[in-house]
Short mmCIF file of C-alpha atoms and ligand atoms in Angstrom, two decimals:
data_model
loop_
_atom_site.label_atom_id
_atom_site.label_comp_id
_atom_site.label_asym_id
_atom_site.label_seq_id
_atom_site.Cartn_x
_atom_site.Cartn_y
_atom_site.Cartn_z
CA MET A 1 -7.59 -26.69 216.71
CA SER A 2 -10.34 -24.45 217.89
CA LEU A 3 -13.86 -24.95 216.49
CA THR A 4 -13.86 -21.56 214.82
CA ASP A 5 -10.73 -22.43 212.79
CA LEU A 6 -12.31 -25.37 210.98
CA THR A 7 -13.15 -25.35 207.30
CA LEU A 8 -16.77 -25.99 206.49
CA ALA A 9 -15.80 -29.36 205.00
CA ARG A 10 -13.91 -30.36 208.14
CA ALA A 11 -16.71 -29.14 210.42
CA ARG A 12 -19.15 -31.26 208.51
CA GLU A 13 -17.04 -34.29 208.98
CA GLY A 14 -16.59 -33.56 212.68
CA LEU A 15 -20.31 -33.21 213.21
CA ARG A 16 -21.08 -36.49 211.46
CA LYS A 17 -18.41 -38.28 213.50
CA LYS A 18 -19.81 -36.68 216.70
CA GLU A 19 -16.42 -35.10 217.55
CA PHE A 20 -18.44 -32.07 218.63
CA SER A 21 -22.08 -31.04 218.47
CA ALA A 22 -23.77 -28.42 216.35
CA ARG A 23 -24.59 -26.64 219.61
CA GLU A 24 -20.92 -26.46 220.58
CA LEU A 25 -19.92 -25.28 217.11
CA THR A 26 -22.60 -22.63 217.14
CA GLU A 27 -21.79 -21.47 220.69
CA ALA A 28 -18.11 -21.12 219.73
CA HIS A 29 -19.06 -18.82 216.87
CA LEU A 30 -21.54 -16.81 218.89
CA ALA A 31 -18.82 -16.28 221.52
CA ALA A 32 -16.44 -15.13 218.80
CA ILE A 33 -19.02 -12.67 217.57
CA GLU A 34 -19.57 -11.38 221.07
CA ALA A 35 -15.84 -10.85 221.52
CA LEU A 36 -15.01 -9.27 218.16
CA ASN A 37 -18.09 -7.73 216.67
CA PRO A 38 -17.86 -4.55 218.73
CA GLN A 39 -14.56 -3.90 216.99
CA LEU A 40 -15.40 -5.23 213.48
CA ASN A 41 -19.10 -4.23 213.18
CA ALA A 42 -19.52 -7.15 210.74
CA PHE A 43 -22.96 -8.14 212.00
CA VAL A 44 -25.92 -5.73 212.20
CA THR A 45 -28.15 -8.38 213.81
CA VAL A 46 -27.15 -11.50 215.81
CA THR A 47 -29.84 -14.14 216.19
CA HIS A 48 -28.62 -15.98 219.31
CA GLU A 49 -31.83 -17.88 220.14
CA LEU A 50 -32.70 -18.83 216.61
CA ALA A 51 -29.17 -20.07 216.06
CA GLY A 52 -29.25 -22.19 219.23
CA ALA A 53 -32.60 -23.68 218.27
CA ALA A 54 -31.41 -24.45 214.75
CA ALA A 55 -28.26 -26.05 216.14
CA ASP A 56 -30.33 -28.27 218.47
CA ASP A 57 -32.50 -29.33 215.50
CA ALA A 58 -29.35 -30.21 213.62
CA ASP A 59 -28.00 -32.21 216.55
CA ARG A 60 -31.24 -34.20 216.80
CA ALA A 61 -31.16 -34.88 213.02
CA LEU A 62 -27.49 -35.87 213.12
CA ALA A 63 -28.14 -38.17 216.11
CA ARG A 64 -30.69 -40.01 213.94
CA GLY A 65 -28.08 -40.30 211.17
CA GLU A 66 -30.03 -37.72 209.16
CA GLY A 67 -29.54 -34.04 208.46
CA GLY A 68 -29.05 -32.19 205.21
CA ALA A 69 -25.81 -31.25 203.47
CA LEU A 70 -25.19 -28.35 205.86
CA ALA A 71 -26.65 -29.76 209.05
CA GLY A 72 -25.26 -27.77 211.96
CA ILE A 73 -23.01 -25.47 209.94
CA PRO A 74 -23.02 -21.88 211.30
CA LEU A 75 -23.33 -19.29 208.57
CA ALA A 76 -23.51 -15.51 208.31
CA ILE A 77 -26.18 -14.04 206.02
CA LYS A 78 -25.71 -10.77 204.19
CA ASP A 79 -28.46 -8.42 205.31
CA LEU A 80 -29.79 -8.16 201.77
CA PHE A 81 -31.46 -11.57 201.92
CA CYS A 82 -34.96 -11.40 203.33
CA THR A 83 -35.29 -13.66 206.33
CA GLU A 84 -38.78 -14.36 207.63
CA GLY A 85 -39.34 -12.77 211.04
CA VAL A 86 -35.76 -11.47 211.24
CA ARG A 87 -35.06 -7.82 210.55
CA THR A 88 -33.63 -7.19 207.09
CA THR A 89 -32.21 -3.73 206.48
CA ALA A 90 -30.07 -3.56 203.34
CA ALA A 91 -27.97 -1.41 205.74
CA SER A 92 -30.38 1.45 205.02
CA ARG A 93 -32.28 3.75 207.36
CA ILE A 94 -35.30 3.30 205.07
CA LEU A 95 -35.52 -0.41 206.03
CA GLU A 96 -34.08 -0.03 209.54
CA ASN A 97 -37.07 -1.74 211.15
CA PHE A 98 -38.26 -3.91 208.29
CA VAL A 99 -39.14 -7.49 209.25
CA PRO A 100 -39.93 -9.50 206.13
CA PRO A 101 -42.96 -11.73 206.18
CA TYR A 102 -41.20 -14.18 203.84
CA GLU A 103 -37.88 -15.91 203.26
CA SER A 104 -35.57 -15.58 200.19
CA THR A 105 -35.23 -18.71 198.14
CA VAL A 106 -31.48 -18.97 198.76
CA THR A 107 -31.79 -18.70 202.56
CA ALA A 108 -34.77 -21.05 202.52
CA LYS A 109 -32.64 -23.64 200.68
CA LEU A 110 -29.77 -23.19 203.18
CA LYS A 111 -32.17 -23.63 206.10
CA ALA A 112 -33.71 -26.72 204.47
CA SER A 113 -30.20 -28.21 204.21
CA GLY A 114 -29.75 -27.75 207.96
CA ALA A 115 -27.60 -24.63 208.16
CA VAL A 116 -27.53 -22.52 211.35
CA PHE A 117 -27.89 -18.75 210.76
CA LEU A 118 -25.83 -16.70 213.24
CA GLY A 119 -27.22 -13.41 212.09
CA LYS A 120 -27.24 -10.76 209.36
CA THR A 121 -24.06 -9.04 208.14
CA ASN A 122 -23.37 -5.42 207.41
CA LEU A 123 -22.95 -4.12 203.86
CA ASP A 124 -22.81 -0.98 201.78
CA GLU A 125 -26.32 0.54 201.72
CA PHE A 126 -28.40 -1.39 199.19
CA ALA A 127 -25.10 -3.06 198.15
CA MET A 128 -23.85 0.14 196.55
CA GLY A 129 -20.19 0.47 197.27
CA SER A 130 -16.72 -1.07 197.36
CA SER A 131 -15.72 -0.28 200.92
CA ASN A 132 -18.62 -0.84 203.31
CA MET A 133 -18.35 2.85 204.17
CA THR A 134 -21.86 3.64 202.95
CA SER A 135 -23.74 1.51 205.49
CA ALA A 136 -26.27 3.28 207.70
CA PHE A 137 -24.93 1.12 210.56
CA GLY A 138 -21.38 2.40 210.24
CA ALA A 139 -18.24 1.04 208.55
CA VAL A 140 -17.02 -2.52 208.87
CA THR A 141 -13.40 -2.98 209.92
CA ASN A 142 -11.23 -5.40 207.98
CA PRO A 143 -9.65 -7.95 210.37
CA TRP A 144 -6.38 -7.54 208.50
CA GLN A 145 -3.93 -4.76 209.32
CA ARG A 146 -0.93 -3.23 207.55
CA GLY A 147 2.21 -4.50 209.16
CA GLY A 148 2.11 -3.34 212.81
CA ASP A 149 -0.20 -0.44 211.95
CA PRO A 150 -3.56 -0.72 213.75
CA ALA A 151 -5.27 1.81 211.43
CA ALA A 152 -8.65 0.44 210.41
CA LEU A 153 -8.83 -0.78 206.80
CA VAL A 154 -11.95 -1.38 204.74
CA PRO A 155 -13.06 -4.95 204.15
CA GLY A 156 -14.18 -4.09 200.61
CA GLY A 157 -17.78 -4.04 199.62
CA SER A 158 -20.54 -4.45 199.38
CA SER A 159 -20.44 -7.84 201.12
CA GLY A 160 -17.89 -6.49 203.59
CA GLY A 161 -19.59 -7.78 206.76
CA SER A 162 -19.74 -11.24 205.31
CA ALA A 163 -16.11 -11.19 204.23
CA ALA A 164 -14.89 -9.81 207.58
CA SER A 165 -16.91 -12.30 209.61
CA VAL A 166 -15.51 -15.27 207.65
CA ALA A 167 -11.92 -13.99 207.76
CA ALA A 168 -12.14 -13.26 211.49
CA ARG A 169 -13.65 -16.67 212.16
CA LEU A 170 -16.98 -15.40 213.39
CA ALA A 171 -18.69 -17.72 210.87
CA LEU A 172 -17.57 -20.79 208.96
CA ALA A 173 -18.83 -19.26 205.71
CA ALA A 174 -21.32 -16.60 204.55
CA THR A 175 -23.65 -15.59 201.80
CA GLY A 176 -22.93 -12.55 199.63
CA THR A 177 -24.36 -10.90 196.63
CA ASP A 178 -22.46 -9.57 193.67
CA THR A 179 -23.73 -6.99 191.20
CA GLY A 180 -20.36 -5.65 189.98
CA GLY A 181 -17.84 -7.34 192.28
CA SER A 182 -19.40 -7.32 195.74
CA ILE A 183 -18.47 -10.92 196.52
CA ARG A 184 -15.08 -11.06 194.78
CA GLN A 185 -13.55 -7.76 195.82
CA PRO A 186 -14.28 -8.10 199.58
CA ALA A 187 -13.11 -11.74 199.40
CA ALA A 188 -9.79 -10.50 197.93
CA PHE A 189 -9.51 -7.71 200.56
CA CYS A 190 -10.13 -10.13 203.43
CA GLY A 191 -8.04 -13.08 202.27
CA ILE A 192 -10.91 -15.51 201.64
CA ALA A 193 -12.55 -17.13 198.61
CA GLY A 194 -15.81 -16.03 197.03
CA ILE A 195 -17.65 -16.88 193.83
CA LYS A 196 -20.23 -15.01 191.82
CA PRO A 197 -21.95 -17.82 189.94
CA THR A 198 -23.44 -17.46 186.45
CA TYR A 199 -26.38 -15.05 186.33
CA GLY A 200 -29.42 -17.21 186.84
CA ARG A 201 -27.68 -19.96 188.85
CA CYS A 202 -29.11 -18.79 192.20
CA SER A 203 -32.61 -17.42 192.61
CA ARG A 204 -32.93 -13.68 193.27
CA TYR A 205 -36.32 -14.16 194.92
CA GLY A 206 -36.31 -12.38 198.26
CA ILE A 207 -32.97 -10.64 197.73
CA ILE A 208 -33.43 -6.91 197.99
CA ALA A 209 -32.90 -5.74 194.42
CA PHE A 210 -30.08 -3.38 193.44
CA ALA A 211 -29.66 -3.91 189.66
CA SER A 212 -31.80 -6.87 188.64
CA SER A 213 -29.96 -7.79 185.42
CA LEU A 214 -26.68 -8.04 187.36
CA ASP A 215 -27.49 -9.17 190.91
CA GLN A 216 -26.36 -12.70 191.85
CA ALA A 217 -26.03 -14.47 195.16
CA GLY A 218 -22.95 -16.52 195.94
CA PRO A 219 -20.91 -18.08 198.75
CA MET A 220 -17.92 -16.69 200.62
CA ALA A 221 -15.69 -19.06 202.60
CA ARG A 222 -12.14 -19.74 203.65
CA THR A 223 -11.46 -22.37 200.96
CA VAL A 224 -12.49 -23.01 197.35
CA GLU A 225 -14.00 -26.36 198.32
CA ASP A 226 -16.09 -24.72 201.07
CA CYS A 227 -17.43 -22.28 198.43
CA ALA A 228 -18.29 -25.25 196.18
CA ILE A 229 -20.15 -27.03 198.98
CA LEU A 230 -22.11 -23.92 199.91
CA LEU A 231 -22.96 -23.04 196.28
CA GLY A 232 -24.38 -26.55 195.84
CA ALA A 233 -26.88 -25.81 198.56
CA MET A 234 -27.74 -22.27 197.35
CA ALA A 235 -28.16 -22.91 193.62
CA GLY A 236 -31.05 -24.28 191.58
CA PHE A 237 -34.09 -23.36 189.55
CA ASP A 238 -36.81 -21.33 191.17
CA PRO A 239 -40.12 -20.66 189.44
CA LYS A 240 -40.43 -17.51 191.61
CA ASP A 241 -37.57 -15.84 189.73
CA SER A 242 -38.19 -15.58 186.01
CA THR A 243 -34.43 -15.19 185.28
CA SER A 244 -33.46 -18.27 187.28
CA ALA A 245 -32.02 -20.97 185.07
CA ASP A 246 -33.78 -24.33 184.78
CA ARG A 247 -30.69 -26.54 184.74
CA PRO A 248 -29.36 -29.21 187.03
CA VAL A 249 -26.96 -28.26 189.80
CA PRO A 250 -23.67 -30.15 189.31
CA ASP A 251 -21.53 -31.57 192.09
CA PHE A 252 -19.38 -28.43 192.45
CA ALA A 253 -17.25 -29.90 195.28
CA ALA A 254 -16.26 -32.87 193.09
CA ALA A 255 -15.20 -30.43 190.36
CA CYS A 256 -12.53 -28.97 192.68
CA GLY A 257 -10.57 -32.18 192.37
CA ARG A 258 -10.56 -32.23 188.57
CA GLY A 259 -7.21 -31.93 186.85
CA ILE A 260 -6.63 -28.95 184.60
CA SER A 261 -4.05 -30.57 182.35
CA GLY A 262 -4.62 -29.44 178.79
CA LEU A 263 -7.01 -26.64 179.77
CA ARG A 264 -6.36 -23.37 178.00
CA ILE A 265 -6.25 -20.37 180.31
CA GLY A 266 -6.74 -16.95 178.72
CA VAL A 267 -4.79 -13.95 179.88
CA PRO A 268 -6.44 -10.75 178.65
CA LEU A 269 -4.00 -8.21 177.26
CA GLU A 270 -6.26 -5.32 178.18
CA TYR A 271 -6.18 -6.10 181.93
CA ALA A 272 -2.51 -5.14 182.05
CA ALA A 273 -3.57 -1.48 182.27
CA PRO A 274 -0.86 0.99 183.18
CA GLY A 275 -2.53 1.60 186.55
CA VAL A 276 -1.85 -1.94 187.89
CA SER A 277 0.51 -1.93 190.81
CA GLY A 278 3.78 -3.82 190.56
CA GLU A 279 2.81 -6.37 193.19
CA ILE A 280 -0.50 -7.12 191.50
CA ALA A 281 1.25 -7.65 188.18
CA ALA A 282 3.79 -9.94 189.90
CA LEU A 283 1.02 -11.94 191.55
CA TRP A 284 -0.75 -12.37 188.24
CA GLU A 285 2.48 -13.60 186.72
CA ARG A 286 2.89 -16.12 189.58
CA GLY A 287 -0.67 -17.30 188.98
CA ARG A 288 0.15 -18.01 185.35
CA ALA A 289 3.23 -19.99 186.36
CA TRP A 290 1.21 -22.10 188.86
CA LEU A 291 -1.38 -22.97 186.29
CA ARG A 292 1.31 -23.82 183.69
CA ALA A 293 2.93 -26.12 186.25
CA ALA A 294 -0.46 -27.79 186.82
CA GLY A 295 -0.51 -28.68 183.10
CA ALA A 296 -2.60 -25.82 181.68
CA GLU A 297 -1.70 -23.94 178.56
CA LEU A 298 -1.60 -20.17 178.86
CA VAL A 299 -2.94 -18.22 175.91
CA GLU A 300 -3.12 -14.52 175.27
CA ILE A 301 -6.63 -13.25 174.60
CA SER A 302 -8.08 -9.89 173.81
CA LEU A 303 -11.16 -8.32 175.39
CA PRO A 304 -11.16 -5.08 173.43
CA HIS A 305 -14.13 -3.44 175.20
CA THR A 306 -12.61 -3.76 178.70
CA LYS A 307 -12.14 0.03 178.87
CA GLN A 308 -15.84 0.60 178.30
CA ALA A 309 -16.99 -1.84 181.02
CA LEU A 310 -16.81 0.52 183.97
CA PRO A 311 -18.67 3.44 182.33
CA THR A 312 -21.24 0.99 181.00
CA TYR A 313 -21.80 -0.53 184.41
CA TYR A 314 -22.16 2.89 186.03
CA ILE A 315 -25.03 3.65 183.63
CA VAL A 316 -26.82 0.31 183.65
CA ALA A 317 -26.59 -0.36 187.41
CA PRO A 318 -27.85 3.09 188.54
CA ALA A 319 -30.57 2.98 185.90
CA GLU A 320 -31.91 -0.30 187.29
CA ALA A 321 -31.36 0.87 190.83
CA SER A 322 -33.35 4.05 190.34
CA SER A 323 -36.26 1.96 189.16
CA ASN A 324 -35.96 -0.73 191.85
CA LEU A 325 -35.67 1.81 194.65
CA ALA A 326 -38.79 3.67 193.56
CA ARG A 327 -40.79 1.24 195.77
CA TYR A 328 -39.43 2.81 198.97
CA ASP A 329 -41.97 5.55 199.21
CA GLY A 330 -43.01 5.39 202.84
CA VAL A 331 -46.46 4.17 201.94
CA ARG A 332 -46.44 0.38 202.03
CA PHE A 333 -43.52 -0.65 204.18
CA GLY A 334 -40.27 0.67 205.69
CA ARG A 335 -39.70 4.10 207.13
CA ARG A 336 -42.26 6.85 206.81
CA GLU A 337 -41.81 10.59 207.35
CA GLU A 338 -45.05 12.56 207.47
CA GLY A 339 -45.78 15.31 204.99
CA GLY A 340 -48.59 17.77 204.25
CA ASP A 341 -49.56 15.81 201.12
CA LEU A 342 -48.49 12.64 199.34
CA THR A 343 -45.60 14.28 197.45
CA GLU A 344 -44.24 15.76 200.63
CA LEU A 345 -44.51 12.38 202.33
CA TYR A 346 -42.53 10.74 199.51
CA GLU A 347 -39.91 13.46 199.50
CA ALA A 348 -39.44 13.55 203.27
CA THR A 349 -39.26 9.77 203.52
CA ARG A 350 -36.70 9.33 200.75
CA ALA A 351 -34.65 12.32 201.89
CA ALA A 352 -34.36 10.92 205.40
CA GLY A 353 -34.25 7.24 204.46
CA PHE A 354 -31.50 7.08 201.84
CA GLY A 355 -27.80 7.84 202.30
CA ASP A 356 -25.71 9.98 199.94
CA GLU A 357 -24.36 7.19 197.72
CA VAL A 358 -27.87 5.75 197.18
CA LYS A 359 -29.19 9.22 196.36
CA ARG A 360 -26.30 9.76 193.89
CA ARG A 361 -27.18 6.51 192.09
CA ILE A 362 -30.86 7.35 191.96
CA LEU A 363 -30.05 10.73 190.46
CA ILE A 364 -27.69 9.24 187.86
CA GLY A 365 -30.13 6.44 187.02
CA THR A 366 -33.13 8.79 186.69
CA TYR A 367 -31.07 11.06 184.48
CA VAL A 368 -29.86 8.36 182.05
CA LEU A 369 -33.39 7.00 181.73
CA SER A 370 -35.02 10.36 181.19
CA ALA A 371 -36.71 11.03 177.83
CA GLY A 372 -34.03 13.32 176.46
CA TYR A 373 -31.03 11.16 177.43
CA TYR A 374 -32.27 7.58 177.19
CA ASP A 375 -30.81 7.05 173.69
CA ALA A 376 -27.59 8.87 174.44
CA TYR A 377 -26.78 6.98 177.64
CA TYR A 378 -28.93 3.98 178.56
CA LEU A 379 -29.49 2.57 175.10
CA ARG A 380 -25.85 3.09 174.18
CA ALA A 381 -24.72 1.42 177.37
CA GLN A 382 -26.93 -1.59 176.56
CA LYS A 383 -25.31 -1.83 173.11
CA ILE A 384 -21.81 -1.72 174.62
CA ARG A 385 -22.86 -4.36 177.16
CA THR A 386 -23.58 -6.66 174.17
CA LEU A 387 -20.16 -5.95 172.73
CA ILE A 388 -18.53 -6.83 176.07
CA LEU A 389 -20.42 -10.11 176.11
CA ARG A 390 -19.25 -10.80 172.54
CA ASP A 391 -15.66 -10.15 173.54
CA PHE A 392 -15.95 -12.95 176.06
CA GLN A 393 -17.72 -15.28 173.65
CA ARG A 394 -14.93 -14.79 171.15
CA ALA A 395 -12.25 -15.32 173.85
CA PHE A 396 -13.87 -18.56 174.94
CA GLU A 397 -13.40 -19.94 171.45
CA THR A 398 -9.67 -20.13 172.25
CA CYS A 399 -9.62 -20.63 176.00
CA ASP A 400 -11.57 -22.50 178.74
CA ALA A 401 -11.18 -20.02 181.57
CA ILE A 402 -9.66 -16.58 182.12
CA LEU A 403 -7.16 -15.51 184.77
CA THR A 404 -7.01 -11.94 186.03
CA PRO A 405 -6.30 -10.04 189.28
CA THR A 406 -9.47 -9.46 191.39
CA ALA A 407 -8.81 -5.86 192.37
CA PRO A 408 -6.26 -3.23 191.39
CA THR A 409 -5.05 -2.76 195.01
CA ALA A 410 -5.08 -4.38 198.42
CA ALA A 411 -7.48 -3.14 201.11
CA PHE A 412 -7.28 0.61 201.70
CA ALA A 413 -7.86 2.60 204.88
CA GLN A 414 -11.27 3.73 206.06
CA GLY A 415 -11.84 7.25 204.72
CA GLU A 416 -9.42 6.81 201.80
CA LYS A 417 -10.76 7.27 198.24
CA MET A 418 -13.78 9.03 199.66
CA ASP A 419 -13.40 12.50 198.14
CA ASP A 420 -14.30 11.51 194.61
CA PRO A 421 -16.78 8.75 193.87
CA VAL A 422 -15.07 7.90 190.60
CA THR A 423 -11.90 6.85 192.41
CA MET A 424 -14.02 4.43 194.42
CA TYR A 425 -15.72 3.12 191.28
CA LEU A 426 -12.31 2.30 189.76
CA ASN A 427 -11.95 -0.49 192.29
CA ASP A 428 -14.42 -2.58 190.23
CA ILE A 429 -12.34 -2.44 187.05
CA TYR A 430 -11.57 -6.19 186.99
CA THR A 431 -14.82 -7.50 188.40
CA VAL A 432 -17.41 -5.56 186.43
CA PRO A 433 -16.83 -7.09 182.94
CA ALA A 434 -17.80 -10.62 184.07
CA SER A 435 -20.90 -9.16 185.79
CA LEU A 436 -22.02 -7.37 182.62
CA ALA A 437 -21.54 -10.62 180.69
CA GLY A 438 -23.29 -12.73 183.39
CA LEU A 439 -20.28 -15.04 183.73
CA PRO A 440 -19.21 -17.10 186.74
CA ALA A 441 -16.10 -15.68 188.46
CA ILE A 442 -14.25 -16.53 191.66
CA SER A 443 -11.67 -14.74 193.73
CA VAL A 444 -8.99 -16.89 195.47
CA PRO A 445 -6.50 -15.58 198.05
CA ALA A 446 -3.16 -15.94 196.33
CA GLY A 447 -0.58 -13.91 198.17
CA LEU A 448 0.33 -10.93 200.39
CA ASP A 449 1.46 -7.45 199.47
CA PRO A 450 4.66 -6.06 201.04
CA GLU A 451 2.61 -4.75 203.99
CA GLY A 452 1.14 -8.16 204.69
CA LEU A 453 -2.29 -7.61 203.18
CA PRO A 454 -4.03 -10.32 201.18
CA LEU A 455 -4.37 -10.16 197.38
CA GLY A 456 -6.69 -12.24 195.18
CA LEU A 457 -6.65 -13.71 191.75
CA GLN A 458 -9.83 -14.01 189.72
CA VAL A 459 -10.87 -16.95 187.50
CA ILE A 460 -13.71 -16.24 185.02
CA GLY A 461 -15.52 -19.11 183.26
CA ARG A 462 -18.03 -19.83 180.49
CA PRO A 463 -21.71 -19.48 181.36
CA PHE A 464 -22.78 -22.27 183.75
CA ASP A 465 -19.26 -23.74 183.76
CA GLU A 466 -18.57 -23.09 187.48
CA GLU A 467 -17.00 -26.53 187.55
CA THR A 468 -14.02 -25.41 185.48
CA VAL A 469 -13.80 -22.25 187.54
CA PHE A 470 -13.63 -24.35 190.76
CA ALA A 471 -11.05 -26.73 189.26
CA VAL A 472 -8.74 -23.88 188.20
CA ALA A 473 -9.23 -21.99 191.48
CA ASP A 474 -8.43 -25.12 193.49
CA LYS A 475 -5.05 -25.37 191.69
CA ILE A 476 -4.26 -21.72 192.43
CA GLU A 477 -5.26 -22.22 196.08
CA LYS A 478 -3.01 -25.28 196.43
CA ALA A 479 -0.04 -23.63 194.69
CA ALA A 480 -0.39 -20.41 196.65
CA GLY A 481 -0.63 -22.24 199.98
CA PHE A 482 -2.13 -19.13 201.49
CA SER A 483 -1.91 -19.60 205.25
CA ALA A 484 -1.46 -16.07 206.63
CA LEU A 485 -3.91 -15.02 209.35
CA PRO A 486 -5.59 -11.66 210.03
CA ALA A 487 -4.62 -9.73 213.13
CA LEU A 488 -8.15 -9.68 214.45
CA ARG A 489 -9.65 -13.16 214.69
CA ALA A 490 -11.26 -15.49 217.17
CA GLY A 491 -8.77 -17.02 219.51
CA ALA A 492 -5.90 -14.67 218.58
N1 LIG B 501 -18.78 -1.70 193.87
C1 LIG B 501 -19.84 -1.85 192.91
C2 LIG B 501 -20.88 -0.80 193.09
O1 LIG B 501 -20.68 0.02 193.92
C3 LIG B 501 -20.39 -3.23 192.99
C4 LIG B 501 -21.31 -3.43 194.12
C5 LIG B 501 -22.01 -4.78 194.07
O2 LIG B 501 -21.51 -5.70 193.42
N2 LIG B 501 -23.12 -4.88 194.78
O3 LIG B 501 -21.86 -0.77 192.44
#
């Protein structure tokens, strides 16, 4: 087996047993990036030298019988995490040459546990999108293709570069961020696993903000166990983030092996919307049968405000974004366009620095927060957000976890769904409710559509109960036995 095909868990074992070195493992992935990135555009920055140096450090630590939980493991980092001394762009022209003077807490923790960073991955600009088409560095290509058709498909978004790099074996695993589905939907589109943990589980310090009450970091990897291992190294209280939760980090990897016998799995009636494709409905049905066979009890639940989740999200998220993005004014950091006076400088900088989707969100957000409309839109959306949270609280009185599809369709082609932004927003229909409620939710690859494209199932859990989410996801993964491989991958 080639080094780029290993799971993170297996690579860790191989490194400890000295079957190969961190240097060899890292070089194999750097070579894969060199070979495939021109086609995939998954990385916007590759840090060859830093990766080699980190691998050598890991090899020295491993030789001494030391080294942290991720010693020598090559990872890809979404280019939304600030990395000290390494360009961090949010895939925006406004931050095209921004080199942060500090490190995000999540990446600092990963480095401290010995991980090797291969580079920074492409994303939708400021994480706004579901297709990776809004990046200032160009679209990412999904390594999967429809049947024999080489037409480029989207990897999903916004963590599309991370998802594509893991699926194509350019990295063993990656970090993502999820505001309304940006870890789960690209994981589903690329046939990998990805979890958005409970809001507050990972520190947001040093992650470029999109919508602060929704943004969460999380792992993306080829197995559920790999996600669990990685999340263990990313999570934990951080005094630098006032919304980070001061609670112990459980052994997530151990939770994968837990039985689910007697667990009650909720199936929300409202998710069987008429728009769901036949194959997604069939996959969901198979998922229920797998969990029943593993000893779980399936119960019907109702989440009556499901219909309101998408409109609520597309008020709350742009509102917070418009406020967060006000800091990019050309004065303190990032791109600057000159102007005759200060207002002209602001206007010219923001006009040149932001792409269309970001501008659209700033306009929507500014509008819903404006004096005349605040009560009618923003305040009302906040109230509905509370009702959505209550729906879940009520549901969790009768179930321990919830099973749904991750996305309404498989990956679509680049350029599709582009004429009307609302069509694109509909992609988030299954992922947004858990985001608004702050709940942990994972996507697991569970099958292929008739054209050979991966489809994912989502498991949503109670706040801070990632362990049950991992246990259930592990059973789905085992039952599905997903072993299909993308057309574009290292060694193919
Ligand atoms: N697709 C959603 C959006 O465009 C979610 C993005 C995200 O989770 N960052 O806002």
